[in-house]
Amino acid sequence: DEKSQIAHLIKNLIDSKYSSNISLFEISHTFGYTQDYIIRIFKQQFGKTPYQYLTDIRLEHAVWLLNNTKLSILQIANSVGYSDFSSFYRAFTKKFGMSPSKILKSK
């Protein structure tokens, strides 16, 4: 249906722009719907808000980079869309229950 298609288009946009400074305002403006409507249809389709999905994508990619590159943790934080290292560190630790450096040390 139309709501499902819109939700998938939003997901595709987030997937393609996760490393940039994408905002709910930008998504709302791109699709011409209110922010509340975007959040509601996305959550109905995927079980999480667009922001939660964006955070998950960024952090999953950060883990991949930690395991597969020689980039520093700061470089990884920047490359997945975090301009503030402490925000990255807090989000990472909250999601995975350990710091990025612990994953790096276990390589």
PDB file of N, CA and C in Angstrom:
ATOM      1  N   ASP A   1       0.828  -1.198   0.000  1.00  0.00           N
ATOM      2  CA  ASP A   1       0.000   0.000   0.000  1.00  0.00           C
ATOM      3  C   ASP A   1       0.866   1.254   0.000  1.00  0.00           C
ATOM      4  N   GLU A   2       0.247   2.410  -0.074  1.00  0.00           N
ATOM      5  CA  GLU A   2       0.985   3.665  -0.197  1.00  0.00           C
ATOM      6  C   GLU A   2       1.870   3.952   1.015  1.00  0.00           C
ATOM      7  N   LYS A   3       1.361   3.715   2.222  1.00  0.00           N
ATOM      8  CA  LYS A   3       2.155   3.967   3.431  1.00  0.00           C
ATOM      9  C   LYS A   3       3.407   3.095   3.458  1.00  0.00           C
ATOM     10  N   SER A   4       3.255   1.847   3.069  1.00  0.00           N
ATOM     11  CA  SER A   4       4.397   0.932   3.031  1.00  0.00           C
ATOM     12  C   SER A   4       5.437   1.406   2.014  1.00  0.00           C
ATOM     13  N   GLN A   5       4.976   1.848   0.860  1.00  0.00           N
ATOM     14  CA  GLN A   5       5.897   2.350  -0.163  1.00  0.00           C
ATOM     15  C   GLN A   5       6.648   3.579   0.331  1.00  0.00           C
ATOM     16  N   ILE A   6       5.934   4.489   0.995  1.00  0.00           N
ATOM     17  CA  ILE A   6       6.576   5.693   1.524  1.00  0.00           C
ATOM     18  C   ILE A   6       7.616   5.309   2.581  1.00  0.00           C
ATOM     19  N   ALA A   7       7.248   4.392   3.471  1.00  0.00           N
ATOM     20  CA  ALA A   7       8.179   3.950   4.515  1.00  0.00           C
ATOM     21  C   ALA A   7       9.442   3.347   3.896  1.00  0.00           C
ATOM     22  N   HIS A   8       9.292   2.569   2.849  1.00  0.00           N
ATOM     23  CA  HIS A   8      10.455   1.972   2.192  1.00  0.00           C
ATOM     24  C   HIS A   8      11.298   3.023   1.465  1.00  0.00           C
ATOM     25  N   LEU A   9      10.657   4.026   0.901  1.00  0.00           N
ATOM     26  CA  LEU A   9      11.410   5.120   0.278  1.00  0.00           C
ATOM     27  C   LEU A   9      12.209   5.892   1.329  1.00  0.00           C
ATOM     28  N   ILE A  10      11.615   6.099   2.491  1.00  0.00           N
ATOM     29  CA  ILE A  10      12.319   6.781   3.589  1.00  0.00           C
ATOM     30  C   ILE A  10      13.514   5.935   4.031  1.00  0.00           C
ATOM     31  N   LYS A  11      13.295   4.635   4.165  1.00  0.00           N
ATOM     32  CA  LYS A  11      14.382   3.730   4.557  1.00  0.00           C
ATOM     33  C   LYS A  11      15.514   3.790   3.532  1.00  0.00           C
ATOM     34  N   ASN A  12      15.171   3.785   2.249  1.00  0.00           N
ATOM     35  CA  ASN A  12      16.192   3.871   1.202  1.00  0.00           C
ATOM     36  C   ASN A  12      16.972   5.181   1.286  1.00  0.00           C
ATOM     37  N   LEU A  13      16.271   6.274   1.578  1.00  0.00           N
ATOM     38  CA  LEU A  13      16.939   7.567   1.727  1.00  0.00           C
ATOM     39  C   LEU A  13      17.921   7.530   2.899  1.00  0.00           C
ATOM     40  N   ILE A  14      17.474   6.996   4.021  1.00  0.00           N
ATOM     41  CA  ILE A  14      18.351   6.888   5.194  1.00  0.00           C
ATOM     42  C   ILE A  14      19.550   5.994   4.875  1.00  0.00           C
ATOM     43  N   ASP A  15      19.305   4.868   4.216  1.00  0.00           N
ATOM     44  CA  ASP A  15      20.394   3.957   3.853  1.00  0.00           C
ATOM     45  C   ASP A  15      21.443   4.646   2.983  1.00  0.00           C
ATOM     46  N   SER A  16      20.995   5.524   2.100  1.00  0.00           N
ATOM     47  CA  SER A  16      21.946   6.165   1.189  1.00  0.00           C
ATOM     48  C   SER A  16      22.624   7.392   1.791  1.00  0.00           C
ATOM     49  N   LYS A  17      22.044   7.952   2.848  1.00  0.00           N
ATOM     50  CA  LYS A  17      22.595   9.189   3.409  1.00  0.00           C
ATOM     51  C   LYS A  17      22.967   9.076   4.891  1.00  0.00           C
ATOM     52  N   TYR A  18      23.092   7.866   5.417  1.00  0.00           N
ATOM     53  CA  TYR A  18      23.324   7.706   6.853  1.00  0.00           C
ATOM     54  C   TYR A  18      24.601   8.385   7.341  1.00  0.00           C
ATOM     55  N   SER A  19      25.581   8.510   6.474  1.00  0.00           N
ATOM     56  CA  SER A  19      26.854   9.081   6.917  1.00  0.00           C
ATOM     57  C   SER A  19      26.867  10.603   6.851  1.00  0.00           C
ATOM     58  N   SER A  20      25.800  11.186   6.345  1.00  0.00           N
ATOM     59  CA  SER A  20      25.705  12.647   6.304  1.00  0.00           C
ATOM     60  C   SER A  20      24.810  13.132   7.441  1.00  0.00           C
ATOM     61  N   ASN A  21      24.646  14.414   7.513  1.00  0.00           N
ATOM     62  CA  ASN A  21      23.847  15.004   8.584  1.00  0.00           C
ATOM     63  C   ASN A  21      22.377  15.055   8.159  1.00  0.00           C
ATOM     64  N   ILE A  22      21.749  13.903   8.023  1.00  0.00           N
ATOM     65  CA  ILE A  22      20.359  13.818   7.599  1.00  0.00           C
ATOM     66  C   ILE A  22      19.444  14.045   8.806  1.00  0.00           C
ATOM     67  N   SER A  23      18.375  14.780   8.587  1.00  0.00           N
ATOM     68  CA  SER A  23      17.466  15.092   9.691  1.00  0.00           C
ATOM     69  C   SER A  23      16.040  14.710   9.324  1.00  0.00           C
ATOM     70  N   LEU A  24      15.217  14.605  10.337  1.00  0.00           N
ATOM     71  CA  LEU A  24      13.805  14.338  10.124  1.00  0.00           C
ATOM     72  C   LEU A  24      13.171  15.474   9.321  1.00  0.00           C
ATOM     73  N   PHE A  25      13.627  16.696   9.559  1.00  0.00           N
ATOM     74  CA  PHE A  25      13.124  17.839   8.787  1.00  0.00           C
ATOM     75  C   PHE A  25      13.413  17.634   7.299  1.00  0.00           C
ATOM     76  N   GLU A  26      14.640  17.223   6.977  1.00  0.00           N
ATOM     77  CA  GLU A  26      15.013  16.986   5.577  1.00  0.00           C
ATOM     78  C   GLU A  26      14.162  15.885   4.961  1.00  0.00           C
ATOM     79  N   ILE A  27      13.970  14.808   5.703  1.00  0.00           N
ATOM     80  CA  ILE A  27      13.151  13.699   5.210  1.00  0.00           C
ATOM     81  C   ILE A  27      11.721  14.178   4.982  1.00  0.00           C
ATOM     82  N   SER A  28      11.193  14.901   5.941  1.00  0.00           N
ATOM     83  CA  SER A  28       9.838  15.436   5.844  1.00  0.00           C
ATOM     84  C   SER A  28       9.690  16.341   4.623  1.00  0.00           C
ATOM     85  N   HIS A  29      10.650  17.205   4.430  1.00  0.00           N
ATOM     86  CA  HIS A  29      10.630  18.131   3.305  1.00  0.00           C
ATOM     87  C   HIS A  29      10.753  17.381   1.971  1.00  0.00           C
ATOM     88  N   THR A  30      11.605  16.374   1.937  1.00  0.00           N
ATOM     89  CA  THR A  30      11.809  15.582   0.712  1.00  0.00           C
ATOM     90  C   THR A  30      10.517  14.910   0.258  1.00  0.00           C
ATOM     91  N   PHE A  31       9.773  14.366   1.210  1.00  0.00           N
ATOM     92  CA  PHE A  31       8.581  13.595   0.857  1.00  0.00           C
ATOM     93  C   PHE A  31       7.273  14.392   0.962  1.00  0.00           C
ATOM     94  N   GLY A  32       7.338  15.585   1.561  1.00  0.00           N
ATOM     95  CA  GLY A  32       6.151  16.420   1.630  1.00  0.00           C
ATOM     96  C   GLY A  32       5.120  15.986   2.653  1.00  0.00           C
ATOM     97  N   TYR A  33       5.584  15.312   3.700  1.00  0.00           N
ATOM     98  CA  TYR A  33       4.698  14.898   4.780  1.00  0.00           C
ATOM     99  C   TYR A  33       5.191  15.497   6.086  1.00  0.00           C
ATOM    100  N   THR A  34       4.313  15.556   7.079  1.00  0.00           N
ATOM    101  CA  THR A  34       4.739  16.084   8.376  1.00  0.00           C
ATOM    102  C   THR A  34       5.703  15.111   9.035  1.00  0.00           C
ATOM    103  N   GLN A  35       6.494  15.635   9.949  1.00  0.00           N
ATOM    104  CA  GLN A  35       7.449  14.792  10.669  1.00  0.00           C
ATOM    105  C   GLN A  35       6.719  13.717  11.473  1.00  0.00           C
ATOM    106  N   ASP A  36       5.606  14.081  12.101  1.00  0.00           N
ATOM    107  CA  ASP A  36       4.835  13.102  12.878  1.00  0.00           C
ATOM    108  C   ASP A  36       4.340  11.950  12.001  1.00  0.00           C
ATOM    109  N   TYR A  37       3.864  12.280  10.806  1.00  0.00           N
ATOM    110  CA  TYR A  37       3.368  11.259   9.884  1.00  0.00           C
ATOM    111  C   TYR A  37       4.512  10.337   9.447  1.00  0.00           C
ATOM    112  N   ILE A  38       5.648  10.928   9.146  1.00  0.00           N
ATOM    113  CA  ILE A  38       6.824  10.134   8.743  1.00  0.00           C
ATOM    114  C   ILE A  38       7.210   9.163   9.855  1.00  0.00           C
ATOM    115  N   ILE A  39       7.279   9.659  11.068  1.00  0.00           N
ATOM    116  CA  ILE A  39       7.633   8.794  12.208  1.00  0.00           C
ATOM    117  C   ILE A  39       6.611   7.672  12.349  1.00  0.00           C
ATOM    118  N   ARG A  40       5.329   8.002  12.277  1.00  0.00           N
ATOM    119  CA  ARG A  40       4.267   7.016  12.488  1.00  0.00           C
ATOM    120  C   ARG A  40       4.294   5.905  11.430  1.00  0.00           C
ATOM    121  N   ILE A  41       4.380   6.270  10.150  1.00  0.00           N
ATOM    122  CA  ILE A  41       4.338   5.215   9.131  1.00  0.00           C
ATOM    123  C   ILE A  41       5.628   4.393   9.116  1.00  0.00           C
ATOM    124  N   PHE A  42       6.754   5.027   9.423  1.00  0.00           N
ATOM    125  CA  PHE A  42       8.019   4.297   9.472  1.00  0.00           C
ATOM    126  C   PHE A  42       7.995   3.291  10.623  1.00  0.00           C
ATOM    127  N   LYS A  43       7.525   3.740  11.773  1.00  0.00           N
ATOM    128  CA  LYS A  43       7.474   2.855  12.942  1.00  0.00           C
ATOM    129  C   LYS A  43       6.489   1.707  12.727  1.00  0.00           C
ATOM    130  N   GLN A  44       5.372   1.981  12.066  1.00  0.00           N
ATOM    131  CA  GLN A  44       4.414   0.909  11.760  1.00  0.00           C
ATOM    132  C   GLN A  44       5.051  -0.148  10.866  1.00  0.00           C
ATOM    133  N   GLN A  45       5.864   0.289   9.918  1.00  0.00           N
ATOM    134  CA  GLN A  45       6.465  -0.627   8.951  1.00  0.00           C
ATOM    135  C   GLN A  45       7.673  -1.370   9.513  1.00  0.00           C
ATOM    136  N   PHE A  46       8.516  -0.663  10.274  1.00  0.00           N
ATOM    137  CA  PHE A  46       9.804  -1.244  10.680  1.00  0.00           C
ATOM    138  C   PHE A  46       9.979  -1.428  12.183  1.00  0.00           C
ATOM    139  N   GLY A  47       9.026  -0.985  12.981  1.00  0.00           N
ATOM    140  CA  GLY A  47       9.096  -1.210  14.424  1.00  0.00           C
ATOM    141  C   GLY A  47      10.026  -0.280  15.176  1.00  0.00           C
ATOM    142  N   LYS A  48      10.516   0.747  14.506  1.00  0.00           N
ATOM    143  CA  LYS A  48      11.370   1.741  15.146  1.00  0.00           C
ATOM    144  C   LYS A  48      11.214   3.057  14.406  1.00  0.00           C
ATOM    145  N   THR A  49      11.610   4.124  15.051  1.00  0.00           N
ATOM    146  CA  THR A  49      11.518   5.436  14.422  1.00  0.00           C
ATOM    147  C   THR A  49      12.637   5.594  13.386  1.00  0.00           C
ATOM    148  N   PRO A  50      12.493   6.562  12.481  1.00  0.00           N
ATOM    149  CA  PRO A  50      13.588   6.806  11.536  1.00  0.00           C
ATOM    150  C   PRO A  50      14.909   7.112  12.249  1.00  0.00           C
ATOM    151  N   TYR A  51      14.845   7.855  13.361  1.00  0.00           N
ATOM    152  CA  TYR A  51      16.067   8.175  14.109  1.00  0.00           C
ATOM    153  C   TYR A  51      16.697   6.907  14.690  1.00  0.00           C
ATOM    154  N   GLN A  52      15.876   6.027  15.253  1.00  0.00           N
ATOM    155  CA  GLN A  52      16.410   4.779  15.793  1.00  0.00           C
ATOM    156  C   GLN A  52      17.041   3.933  14.683  1.00  0.00           C
ATOM    157  N   TYR A  53      16.395   3.903  13.540  1.00  0.00           N
ATOM    158  CA  TYR A  53      16.930   3.155  12.408  1.00  0.00           C
ATOM    159  C   TYR A  53      18.256   3.760  11.945  1.00  0.00           C
ATOM    160  N   LEU A  54      18.308   5.072  11.843  1.00  0.00           N
ATOM    161  CA  LEU A  54      19.535   5.759  11.446  1.00  0.00           C
ATOM    162  C   LEU A  54      20.674   5.437  12.410  1.00  0.00           C
ATOM    163  N   THR A  55      20.388   5.497  13.690  1.00  0.00           N
ATOM    164  CA  THR A  55      21.399   5.181  14.702  1.00  0.00           C
ATOM    165  C   THR A  55      21.882   3.743  14.547  1.00  0.00           C
ATOM    166  N   ASP A  56      20.956   2.807  14.364  1.00  0.00           N
ATOM    167  CA  ASP A  56      21.332   1.399  14.197  1.00  0.00           C
ATOM    168  C   ASP A  56      22.224   1.200  12.979  1.00  0.00           C
ATOM    169  N   ILE A  57      21.862   1.815  11.859  1.00  0.00           N
ATOM    170  CA  ILE A  57      22.662   1.689  10.630  1.00  0.00           C
ATOM    171  C   ILE A  57      24.073   2.231  10.860  1.00  0.00           C
ATOM    172  N   ARG A  58      24.150   3.404  11.462  1.00  0.00           N
ATOM    173  CA  ARG A  58      25.463   4.010  11.717  1.00  0.00           C
ATOM    174  C   ARG A  58      26.326   3.129  12.608  1.00  0.00           C
ATOM    175  N   LEU A  59      25.742   2.619  13.679  1.00  0.00           N
ATOM    176  CA  LEU A  59      26.525   1.837  14.631  1.00  0.00           C
ATOM    177  C   LEU A  59      26.916   0.471  14.073  1.00  0.00           C
ATOM    178  N   GLU A  60      26.026  -0.155  13.304  1.00  0.00           N
ATOM    179  CA  GLU A  60      26.376  -1.435  12.677  1.00  0.00           C
ATOM    180  C   GLU A  60      27.530  -1.244  11.691  1.00  0.00           C
ATOM    181  N   HIS A  61      27.492  -0.152  10.957  1.00  0.00           N
ATOM    182  CA  HIS A  61      28.579   0.114  10.024  1.00  0.00           C
ATOM    183  C   HIS A  61      29.875   0.427  10.787  1.00  0.00           C
ATOM    184  N   ALA A  62      29.759   1.098  11.915  1.00  0.00           N
ATOM    185  CA  ALA A  62      30.943   1.392  12.731  1.00  0.00           C
ATOM    186  C   ALA A  62      31.604   0.093  13.200  1.00  0.00           C
ATOM    187  N   VAL A  63      30.808  -0.875  13.613  1.00  0.00           N
ATOM    188  CA  VAL A  63      31.364  -2.169  14.032  1.00  0.00           C
ATOM    189  C   VAL A  63      32.098  -2.828  12.863  1.00  0.00           C
ATOM    190  N   TRP A  64      31.482  -2.781  11.685  1.00  0.00           N
ATOM    191  CA  TRP A  64      32.134  -3.361  10.514  1.00  0.00           C
ATOM    192  C   TRP A  64      33.479  -2.673  10.256  1.00  0.00           C
ATOM    193  N   LEU A  65      33.495  -1.352  10.335  1.00  0.00           N
ATOM    194  CA  LEU A  65      34.739  -0.607  10.115  1.00  0.00           C
ATOM    195  C   LEU A  65      35.780  -0.923  11.181  1.00  0.00           C
ATOM    196  N   LEU A  66      35.346  -1.064  12.426  1.00  0.00           N
ATOM    197  CA  LEU A  66      36.279  -1.421  13.505  1.00  0.00           C
ATOM    198  C   LEU A  66      36.938  -2.773  13.229  1.00  0.00           C
ATOM    199  N   ASN A  67      36.147  -3.691  12.710  1.00  0.00           N
ATOM    200  CA  ASN A  67      36.643  -5.044  12.472  1.00  0.00           C
ATOM    201  C   ASN A  67      37.403  -5.213  11.160  1.00  0.00           C
ATOM    202  N   ASN A  68      37.207  -4.305  10.223  1.00  0.00           N
ATOM    203  CA  ASN A  68      37.723  -4.539   8.875  1.00  0.00           C
ATOM    204  C   ASN A  68      38.630  -3.445   8.316  1.00  0.00           C
ATOM    205  N   THR A  69      38.905  -2.426   9.096  1.00  0.00           N
ATOM    206  CA  THR A  69      39.795  -1.363   8.620  1.00  0.00           C
ATOM    207  C   THR A  69      40.801  -1.013   9.709  1.00  0.00           C
ATOM    208  N   LYS A  70      41.715  -0.156   9.358  1.00  0.00           N
ATOM    209  CA  LYS A  70      42.689   0.342  10.330  1.00  0.00           C
ATOM    210  C   LYS A  70      42.392   1.787  10.725  1.00  0.00           C
ATOM    211  N   LEU A  71      41.179   2.236  10.453  1.00  0.00           N
ATOM    212  CA  LEU A  71      40.795   3.596  10.822  1.00  0.00           C
ATOM    213  C   LEU A  71      40.753   3.742  12.342  1.00  0.00           C
ATOM    214  N   SER A  72      41.035   4.940  12.817  1.00  0.00           N
ATOM    215  CA  SER A  72      40.911   5.198  14.254  1.00  0.00           C
ATOM    216  C   SER A  72      39.431   5.280  14.620  1.00  0.00           C
ATOM    217  N   ILE A  73      39.140   5.176  15.894  1.00  0.00           N
ATOM    218  CA  ILE A  73      37.756   5.253  16.360  1.00  0.00           C
ATOM    219  C   ILE A  73      37.162   6.619  16.013  1.00  0.00           C
ATOM    220  N   LEU A  74      37.930   7.667  16.129  1.00  0.00           N
ATOM    221  CA  LEU A  74      37.454   9.006  15.773  1.00  0.00           C
ATOM    222  C   LEU A  74      37.142   9.094  14.277  1.00  0.00           C
ATOM    223  N   GLN A  75      38.012   8.533  13.441  1.00  0.00           N
ATOM    224  CA  GLN A  75      37.757   8.528  11.994  1.00  0.00           C
ATOM    225  C   GLN A  75      36.484   7.737  11.670  1.00  0.00           C
ATOM    226  N   ILE A  76      36.296   6.640  12.369  1.00  0.00           N
ATOM    227  CA  ILE A  76      35.100   5.821  12.153  1.00  0.00           C
ATOM    228  C   ILE A  76      33.856   6.592  12.575  1.00  0.00           C
ATOM    229  N   ALA A  77      33.909   7.225  13.724  1.00  0.00           N
ATOM    230  CA  ALA A  77      32.758   8.023  14.192  1.00  0.00           C
ATOM    231  C   ALA A  77      32.383   9.067  13.153  1.00  0.00           C
ATOM    232  N   ASN A  78      33.372   9.762  12.631  1.00  0.00           N
ATOM    233  CA  ASN A  78      33.115  10.781  11.605  1.00  0.00           C
ATOM    234  C   ASN A  78      32.576  10.164  10.322  1.00  0.00           C
ATOM    235  N   SER A  79      33.110   9.034   9.930  1.00  0.00           N
ATOM    236  CA  SER A  79      32.710   8.442   8.649  1.00  0.00           C
ATOM    237  C   SER A  79      31.298   7.862   8.674  1.00  0.00           C
ATOM    238  N   VAL A  80      30.784   7.549   9.847  1.00  0.00           N
ATOM    239  CA  VAL A  80      29.405   7.034   9.925  1.00  0.00           C
ATOM    240  C   VAL A  80      28.398   8.122  10.299  1.00  0.00           C
ATOM    241  N   GLY A  81      28.844   9.381  10.324  1.00  0.00           N
ATOM    242  CA  GLY A  81      27.902  10.483  10.486  1.00  0.00           C
ATOM    243  C   GLY A  81      27.880  11.172  11.831  1.00  0.00           C
ATOM    244  N   TYR A  82      28.798  10.840  12.714  1.00  0.00           N
ATOM    245  CA  TYR A  82      28.851  11.511  14.017  1.00  0.00           C
ATOM    246  C   TYR A  82      29.921  12.598  13.995  1.00  0.00           C
ATOM    247  N   SER A  83      29.511  13.844  14.167  1.00  0.00           N
ATOM    248  CA  SER A  83      30.483  14.935  14.238  1.00  0.00           C
ATOM    249  C   SER A  83      30.958  15.136  15.676  1.00  0.00           C
ATOM    250  N   ASP A  84      30.210  14.577  16.623  1.00  0.00           N
ATOM    251  CA  ASP A  84      30.560  14.684  18.034  1.00  0.00           C
ATOM    252  C   ASP A  84      30.957  13.298  18.549  1.00  0.00           C
ATOM    253  N   PHE A  85      32.223  13.149  18.913  1.00  0.00           N
ATOM    254  CA  PHE A  85      32.722  11.836  19.328  1.00  0.00           C
ATOM    255  C   PHE A  85      32.005  11.319  20.568  1.00  0.00           C
ATOM    256  N   SER A  86      31.716  12.189  21.523  1.00  0.00           N
ATOM    257  CA  SER A  86      31.076  11.703  22.752  1.00  0.00           C
ATOM    258  C   SER A  86      29.675  11.155  22.473  1.00  0.00           C
ATOM    259  N   SER A  87      28.964  11.733  21.518  1.00  0.00           N
ATOM    260  CA  SER A  87      27.645  11.198  21.139  1.00  0.00           C
ATOM    261  C   SER A  87      27.793   9.807  20.535  1.00  0.00           C
ATOM    262  N   PHE A  88      28.784   9.659  19.688  1.00  0.00           N
ATOM    263  CA  PHE A  88      29.064   8.345  19.097  1.00  0.00           C
ATOM    264  C   PHE A  88      29.391   7.328  20.190  1.00  0.00           C
ATOM    265  N   TYR A  89      30.275   7.699  21.087  1.00  0.00           N
ATOM    266  CA  TYR A  89      30.719   6.791  22.140  1.00  0.00           C
ATOM    267  C   TYR A  89      29.538   6.347  23.009  1.00  0.00           C
ATOM    268  N   ARG A  90      28.706   7.307  23.419  1.00  0.00           N
ATOM    269  CA  ARG A  90      27.542   6.974  24.255  1.00  0.00           C
ATOM    270  C   ARG A  90      26.570   6.056  23.518  1.00  0.00           C
ATOM    271  N   ALA A  91      26.260   6.380  22.264  1.00  0.00           N
ATOM    272  CA  ALA A  91      25.324   5.561  21.489  1.00  0.00           C
ATOM    273  C   ALA A  91      25.880   4.153  21.281  1.00  0.00           C
ATOM    274  N   PHE A  92      27.163   4.061  20.974  1.00  0.00           N
ATOM    275  CA  PHE A  92      27.809   2.780  20.736  1.00  0.00           C
ATOM    276  C   PHE A  92      27.767   1.919  22.002  1.00  0.00           C
ATOM    277  N   THR A  93      28.162   2.507  23.119  1.00  0.00           N
ATOM    278  CA  THR A  93      28.206   1.771  24.380  1.00  0.00           C
ATOM    279  C   THR A  93      26.806   1.335  24.813  1.00  0.00           C
ATOM    280  N   LYS A  94      25.827   2.199  24.593  1.00  0.00           N
ATOM    281  CA  LYS A  94      24.442   1.861  24.946  1.00  0.00           C
ATOM    282  C   LYS A  94      23.939   0.685  24.112  1.00  0.00           C
ATOM    283  N   LYS A  95      24.220   0.692  22.829  1.00  0.00           N
ATOM    284  CA  LYS A  95      23.715  -0.361  21.942  1.00  0.00           C
ATOM    285  C   LYS A  95      24.431  -1.694  22.148  1.00  0.00           C
ATOM    286  N   PHE A  96      25.747  -1.667  22.281  1.00  0.00           N
ATOM    287  CA  PHE A  96      26.514  -2.912  22.302  1.00  0.00           C
ATOM    288  C   PHE A  96      27.006  -3.329  23.695  1.00  0.00           C
ATOM    289  N   GLY A  97      26.831  -2.475  24.685  1.00  0.00           N
ATOM    290  CA  GLY A  97      27.237  -2.823  26.040  1.00  0.00           C
ATOM    291  C   GLY A  97      28.740  -2.827  26.254  1.00  0.00           C
ATOM    292  N   MET A  98      29.469  -2.271  25.312  1.00  0.00           N
ATOM    293  CA  MET A  98      30.922  -2.147  25.439  1.00  0.00           C
ATOM    294  C   MET A  98      31.389  -0.974  24.585  1.00  0.00           C
ATOM    295  N   SER A  99      32.572  -0.503  24.886  1.00  0.00           N
ATOM    296  CA  SER A  99      33.108   0.638  24.156  1.00  0.00           C
ATOM    297  C   SER A  99      33.662   0.194  22.799  1.00  0.00           C
ATOM    298  N   PRO A 100      33.789   1.135  21.856  1.00  0.00           N
ATOM    299  CA  PRO A 100      34.393   0.789  20.565  1.00  0.00           C
ATOM    300  C   PRO A 100      35.816   0.256  20.710  1.00  0.00           C
ATOM    301  N   SER A 101      36.550   0.774  21.690  1.00  0.00           N
ATOM    302  CA  SER A 101      37.935   0.325  21.860  1.00  0.00           C
ATOM    303  C   SER A 101      38.006  -1.143  22.286  1.00  0.00           C
ATOM    304  N   LYS A 102      37.005  -1.648  22.996  1.00  0.00           N
ATOM    305  CA  LYS A 102      37.007  -3.079  23.373  1.00  0.00           C
ATOM    306  C   LYS A 102      36.852  -3.955  22.144  1.00  0.00           C
ATOM    307  N   ILE A 103      36.020  -3.537  21.211  1.00  0.00           N
ATOM    308  CA  ILE A 103      35.874  -4.298  19.968  1.00  0.00           C
ATOM    309  C   ILE A 103      37.176  -4.231  19.183  1.00  0.00           C
ATOM    310  N   LEU A 104      37.781  -3.070  19.158  1.00  0.00           N
ATOM    311  CA  LEU A 104      39.045  -2.891  18.438  1.00  0.00           C
ATOM    312  C   LEU A 104      40.131  -3.778  19.042  1.00  0.00           C
ATOM    313  N   LYS A 105      40.195  -3.868  20.372  1.00  0.00           N
ATOM    314  CA  LYS A 105      41.218  -4.681  21.046  1.00  0.00           C
ATOM    315  C   LYS A 105      40.986  -6.185  20.835  1.00  0.00           C
ATOM    316  N   SER A 106      39.736  -6.574  20.595  1.00  0.00           N
ATOM    317  CA  SER A 106      39.444  -8.003  20.455  1.00  0.00           C
ATOM    318  C   SER A 106      39.702  -8.514  19.039  1.00  0.00           C
ATOM    319  N   LYS A 107      40.154  -7.650  18.142  1.00  0.00           N
ATOM    320  CA  LYS A 107      40.436  -8.055  16.757  1.00  0.00           C
ATOM    321  C   LYS A 107      41.571  -9.061  16.692  1.00  0.00           C
TER     322      LYS A 107
END
